[in-house]
């Protein structure tokens, strides 16, 4: 069988970067993978990260293993960031956190644990969702089902249809929700809508699994957590996968966490013991460096302040690119309204470009966009914006 095996298709997102790197066109633009770039097209190492690394270089005393769930100081920092300083859940013992290799690692550990514990359950994901969600959950053995989310006509959420489906999902099925900066659409639930979702979860007793990869990229660290906070008292366990790839820029350090919140400390401990067993048979214990950086930044008032400012700068930079993009596209006399791009949150914009237009742009213009039309807004720079807008006009006129 292995002698006649055919090649796997390239990854929907990371495969684009591989193709982009090989492309020799000097005008090429990568709007695929969600990586922040400043207005010079650079993905910088944050100053707070550099300072934390210098501190670590001087002060670190050992490279021995971390425990299965990582350093307790790191997991404490994660919880404080997720729930907010002084939140009652921090001392309740109801939340337990494991340091994982990135948000993807957190999703996979959670998926493996849930599939082992609830082999008959399905996982429900939004239409559309991050291209890797389906891959992760099916690799863990889940059947994947979809709930309505994005309405391409209004560029908003099909909230009525979404609620209808969520209200019929059975007890113990898993529902994956994006806490903020929905990937790929950039369209988030409002506070009132989150309340309705929490009420449905409580009645139906399905299990929310929250993907929280972009805290701080929506409105602020505080505002972005409102969906999570509204789900803390629903009488079923709740799982959260978070990541420091984007908000601390630690992409290649693979730094994330899986948090379980149960109804009481006893249940949280029991679930967590299984999560640890899942980790042990998967990668044993997490890589330390990224977690040490996060821990160093968040436990130092000056570095924390510096990081918060750098995060605010990244968020503002993306918002400003959104406005410029909308304005430049309007100047090109394209018979299509792109003003919705300005209202979307986070790194991505669901541009409304069709798959044919996306293919045209890649094959003829060396502009790399994810199938479905997702654009990494941070990849648009003052140097490439005119070429991009001209090319979009050409693709639309085809
Ligand atoms: C993305 O959606 O582009 C990022 O989350 C990176 C990835 O791993 O796909």
XYZ file of C-alpha atoms and ligand atoms in Angstrom:
407
model
C 0.000 0.000 0.000
C 2.760 2.461 0.899
C 4.441 1.859 -2.461
C 1.386 3.126 -4.340
C 0.348 5.868 -1.923
C -0.728 9.075 -3.650
C 0.345 12.479 -2.294
C -1.888 14.237 0.231
C -3.381 17.552 -0.934
C -1.475 20.658 0.269
C -2.757 22.259 3.473
C -5.443 24.860 2.716
C -3.517 27.606 4.560
C 0.103 26.566 5.184
C 0.270 25.004 1.696
C -0.273 28.494 0.269
C 2.801 29.783 2.105
C 4.843 26.920 0.654
C 3.656 27.846 -2.856
C 4.218 31.562 -2.155
C 7.837 30.957 -1.119
C 8.529 29.169 -4.413
C 6.897 31.898 -6.516
C 9.484 34.057 -8.301
C 7.113 36.920 -9.201
C 8.607 40.085 -7.587
C 5.102 41.490 -6.995
C 3.867 38.428 -5.098
C 1.692 38.996 -2.000
C 0.868 36.440 0.695
C -2.564 37.138 2.178
C -2.972 33.517 3.263
C -1.662 32.541 6.666
C -2.772 34.638 9.653
C 0.493 36.269 10.652
C 0.709 39.908 11.713
C 2.891 42.198 9.589
C 3.671 45.844 10.234
C 3.484 48.467 7.476
C 6.885 47.403 6.156
C 5.651 43.833 5.713
C 7.740 42.531 8.641
C 6.514 40.168 11.354
C 8.391 41.739 14.256
C 9.489 40.174 17.524
C 7.739 42.319 20.119
C 10.016 44.469 22.305
C 8.443 42.943 25.409
C 9.337 39.480 24.087
C 12.962 40.465 23.420
C 13.249 41.933 26.928
C 11.730 38.796 28.462
C 14.151 36.592 26.489
C 17.133 38.617 27.722
C 15.909 38.188 31.277
C 15.421 34.460 30.758
C 18.880 34.034 29.281
C 20.373 35.479 32.457
C 18.050 33.912 34.989
C 17.006 30.504 33.652
C 18.669 27.735 35.634
C 17.443 24.480 34.119
C 16.216 22.832 30.946
C 14.786 19.837 32.791
C 11.261 18.670 31.880
C 8.217 20.700 32.751
C 5.379 18.766 34.371
C 2.757 17.212 32.075
C 0.524 20.273 32.312
C 3.368 22.822 32.253
C 4.595 25.396 34.756
C 1.999 26.393 37.394
C 3.091 30.054 37.065
C 2.327 29.952 33.345
C -1.059 28.302 33.752
C -1.915 30.854 36.465
C -1.036 33.676 34.027
C -3.184 32.069 31.339
C -6.184 31.931 33.660
C -5.749 35.540 34.770
C -5.643 36.641 31.141
C -8.642 34.513 30.179
C -10.922 35.497 33.062
C -9.489 38.832 34.256
C -7.646 39.847 37.453
C -9.582 38.964 40.602
C -12.292 36.913 38.859
C -13.939 34.511 41.305
C -13.149 31.519 39.112
C -9.407 31.962 39.716
C -9.702 30.822 43.339
C -12.661 28.462 42.871
C -10.630 25.476 41.674
C -13.250 25.009 38.902
C -10.772 25.925 36.144
C -7.727 23.796 35.352
C -5.230 24.688 32.642
C -2.614 22.713 30.732
C 0.161 24.386 28.736
C -0.033 23.015 25.184
C 1.988 23.421 21.964
C -0.055 26.290 20.478
C -3.799 26.641 20.217
C -3.817 23.776 17.724
C -2.246 21.507 20.362
C -4.933 22.599 22.826
C -7.711 21.812 20.356
C -6.237 18.399 19.597
C -5.702 17.410 23.239
C -9.257 18.503 24.047
C -10.616 16.684 20.993
C -8.764 13.452 21.871
C -9.976 13.555 25.467
C -13.585 14.306 24.478
C -13.682 11.620 21.814
C -12.348 9.016 24.248
C -14.875 10.050 26.911
C -17.878 10.587 24.624
C -17.322 8.272 21.626
C -20.873 8.761 20.328
C -20.787 12.562 20.422
C -20.479 14.766 17.318
C -18.708 18.109 17.074
C -20.564 21.068 15.548
C -18.609 23.809 13.798
C -19.677 27.112 12.236
C -20.177 27.508 8.492
C -17.517 28.474 7.604
C -14.808 27.770 10.149
C -10.986 27.713 10.331
C -9.840 25.198 7.710
C -7.963 23.110 10.304
C -10.867 22.627 12.759
C -12.437 19.837 10.752
C -9.054 18.153 10.260
C -8.242 18.232 13.986
C -11.574 16.894 15.169
C -11.877 14.214 12.518
C -8.310 13.078 13.274
C -9.505 12.569 16.873
C -12.358 10.387 15.581
C -15.252 12.855 15.642
C -18.103 13.088 13.219
C -18.237 16.739 12.116
C -21.532 18.601 11.754
C -22.136 22.221 10.776
C -24.261 25.030 12.184
C -25.114 28.155 10.141
C -23.051 31.238 10.922
C -22.064 33.643 8.156
C -24.533 35.172 5.743
C -22.696 36.233 2.545
C -25.621 38.453 1.505
C -25.563 40.672 4.607
C -21.922 40.033 5.606
C -23.363 39.392 9.076
C -24.430 36.390 11.129
C -27.449 34.231 10.281
C -28.344 34.390 13.940
C -31.897 33.017 13.667
C -30.740 29.971 11.696
C -27.757 29.511 14.007
C -29.949 29.516 17.118
C -32.402 27.098 15.554
C -29.696 24.515 14.927
C -27.978 25.056 18.307
C -31.360 24.606 20.031
C -31.638 21.100 18.594
C -28.143 19.831 19.350
C -28.353 16.970 21.854
C -26.805 16.741 25.307
C -23.084 15.892 25.314
C -22.446 16.846 21.686
C -19.647 19.398 21.389
C -20.151 22.891 19.895
C -17.084 24.788 18.747
C -17.441 28.579 19.102
C -14.935 31.337 18.240
C -14.732 33.744 21.188
C -13.598 36.742 19.101
C -12.182 37.579 15.654
C -14.035 34.703 13.997
C -11.706 32.852 11.643
C -12.228 33.129 8.660
C -15.026 35.728 8.548
C -13.998 38.422 11.070
C -17.665 38.656 12.119
C -18.342 38.215 15.842
C -21.397 37.651 18.011
C -22.693 40.664 19.957
C -22.911 40.555 23.778
C -26.681 39.994 23.680
C -26.247 37.146 21.206
C -23.668 35.491 23.474
C -26.249 35.585 26.279
C -28.734 33.769 24.068
C -26.129 31.164 23.119
C -25.307 30.590 26.817
C -29.007 30.106 27.596
C -29.324 27.540 24.786
C -26.192 25.688 25.970
C -27.600 25.545 29.491
C -30.960 24.154 28.356
C -29.586 21.706 25.800
C -26.569 20.660 27.879
C -24.217 20.466 24.922
C -20.564 21.129 25.668
C -19.012 24.375 24.401
C -15.444 24.206 23.134
C -14.163 27.765 22.718
C -11.393 28.644 20.301
C -9.812 31.813 21.702
C -6.800 32.380 19.449
C -7.102 36.158 19.019
C -7.667 37.717 22.458
C -6.758 41.389 22.158
C -7.099 41.557 18.377
C -10.842 42.351 18.452
C -11.624 45.305 20.727
C -9.341 44.814 23.778
C -8.121 42.034 26.074
C -11.088 42.733 28.357
C -13.881 43.128 25.814
C -12.782 40.132 23.776
C -13.416 37.742 26.684
C -17.114 38.590 27.151
C -18.386 35.485 25.306
C -16.247 33.252 27.494
C -17.345 34.881 30.764
C -21.011 34.440 29.844
C -20.549 30.684 29.539
C -18.981 30.033 32.954
C -22.182 28.954 34.722
C -23.952 26.659 32.296
C -23.866 23.432 34.354
C -21.774 21.479 31.833
C -18.011 21.497 31.474
C -16.577 24.075 29.117
C -13.283 23.848 27.225
C -11.124 26.767 26.060
C -8.178 26.594 23.648
C -6.116 29.780 23.695
C -2.955 30.796 21.886
C -0.131 33.310 22.223
C 0.854 32.995 18.562
C -0.916 36.184 17.573
C -1.257 38.384 20.653
C 2.351 37.869 21.826
C 3.646 37.085 18.310
C 5.061 33.723 19.463
C 3.973 31.836 16.335
C 6.928 29.483 16.016
C 7.295 28.953 19.766
C 3.997 27.022 19.753
C 2.593 28.473 22.965
C -0.996 27.889 23.997
C -3.175 26.310 26.642
C -6.205 24.118 27.174
C -8.473 25.124 30.048
C -11.371 23.106 31.371
C -13.999 24.743 33.547
C -16.258 22.310 35.404
C -19.186 22.754 37.788
C -16.962 22.253 40.859
C -13.304 21.695 41.742
C -13.797 17.961 42.235
C -15.146 17.482 38.682
C -12.475 19.780 37.233
C -9.727 17.687 38.874
C -11.221 14.447 37.552
C -11.438 15.744 33.963
C -7.990 17.260 34.212
C -6.430 13.937 35.280
C -7.641 12.476 31.948
C -6.376 15.477 30.024
C -2.957 14.900 31.560
C -3.077 11.246 30.508
C -3.949 12.370 26.947
C -0.967 14.745 26.921
C 1.410 12.126 28.309
C 0.669 9.721 25.463
C 0.810 12.479 22.868
C 3.857 14.729 23.490
C 4.576 13.956 27.174
C 4.979 17.544 28.367
C 5.058 20.954 26.699
C 8.007 22.886 25.216
C 9.053 25.541 27.765
C 10.459 28.576 25.959
C 7.278 30.319 24.768
C 5.526 29.714 28.089
C 8.506 31.158 29.976
C 8.314 34.299 27.819
C 4.592 34.717 28.513
C 5.101 34.081 32.229
C 7.956 36.614 32.381
C 5.945 39.305 30.592
C 2.717 38.851 32.500
C 4.397 38.720 35.920
C 6.358 41.947 35.388
C 4.354 45.189 35.514
C 6.643 47.065 33.115
C 6.824 44.288 30.528
C 3.114 43.649 30.804
C 2.385 47.323 30.150
C 4.813 47.342 27.208
C 3.190 44.225 25.745
C -0.330 45.662 26.132
C 0.782 48.770 24.227
C 2.388 46.704 21.468
C -0.770 44.619 21.174
C -2.855 47.797 20.929
C -0.542 49.039 18.171
C -1.004 45.800 16.206
C -4.797 46.016 16.570
C -4.851 49.664 15.508
C -2.557 48.985 12.571
C -4.934 46.303 11.255
C -7.936 48.604 11.717
C -6.157 51.306 9.758
C -5.319 48.862 6.932
C -9.001 47.909 6.790
C -9.998 51.564 6.276
C -7.320 52.176 3.653
C -8.272 49.005 1.789
C -11.958 49.961 1.685
C -11.054 53.470 0.491
C -8.615 52.251 -2.197
C -11.077 49.652 -3.499
C -13.772 52.326 -3.716
C -11.378 54.555 -5.705
C -10.923 51.775 -8.273
C -14.566 52.055 -9.345
C -15.245 48.393 -8.698
C -18.997 47.804 -8.931
C -19.027 46.097 -5.551
C -19.309 47.520 -2.046
C -16.432 46.500 0.218
C -17.304 48.751 3.165
C -18.138 45.686 5.303
C -14.378 44.968 5.540
C -14.045 47.905 7.939
C -16.532 46.411 10.391
C -14.891 42.977 10.612
C -12.675 42.163 13.584
C -9.231 40.612 13.909
C -6.699 39.634 11.329
C -9.043 38.300 8.684
C -11.513 39.612 6.232
C -13.943 37.442 4.367
C -13.534 39.471 1.202
C -16.480 38.190 -0.815
C -14.101 37.059 -3.593
C -15.250 33.830 -5.229
C -13.041 30.740 -5.495
C -12.628 31.481 -9.226
C -11.427 34.995 -8.447
C -9.073 33.642 -5.770
C -7.610 31.198 -8.319
C -7.310 33.960 -10.918
C -5.401 36.161 -8.476
C -2.989 33.372 -7.565
C -2.358 32.135 -11.098
C -2.132 35.512 -12.823
C -1.095 37.979 -10.127
C 0.866 35.888 -7.594
C -1.576 37.014 -4.882
C -2.189 34.205 -2.421
C -5.618 34.141 -0.727
C -7.265 31.229 1.122
C -10.043 29.398 -0.765
C -13.371 30.894 0.299
C -11.939 34.416 -0.052
C -10.298 34.901 3.364
C -7.704 37.680 3.300
C -5.099 38.267 5.999
C -5.606 42.036 6.268
C -2.245 42.425 8.023
C -0.555 41.278 4.794
C -1.698 44.432 2.994
C 1.004 47.139 3.103
C 1.430 50.626 1.608
C 3.847 49.007 -0.885
C 1.419 46.375 -2.207
C -2.039 47.922 -1.756
C -2.307 49.556 -5.208
C -1.220 46.410 -7.025
C -3.638 44.400 -4.876
C -6.648 46.652 -5.549
C -5.908 46.821 -9.302
C -5.626 43.034 -9.392
C -8.894 42.582 -7.485
C -10.620 44.829 -10.016
C -9.192 42.745 -12.844
C -10.268 39.479 -11.183
C -13.815 40.775 -10.649
C -14.074 41.984 -14.272
C -13.073 38.576 -15.651
C -4.507 30.895 10.177
O -5.719 30.660 10.267
O -3.991 31.351 9.153
C -3.629 30.663 11.372
O -4.379 30.240 12.452
C -2.456 29.816 11.081
C -2.798 28.389 10.832
O -2.185 27.536 11.483
O -3.663 28.087 10.002
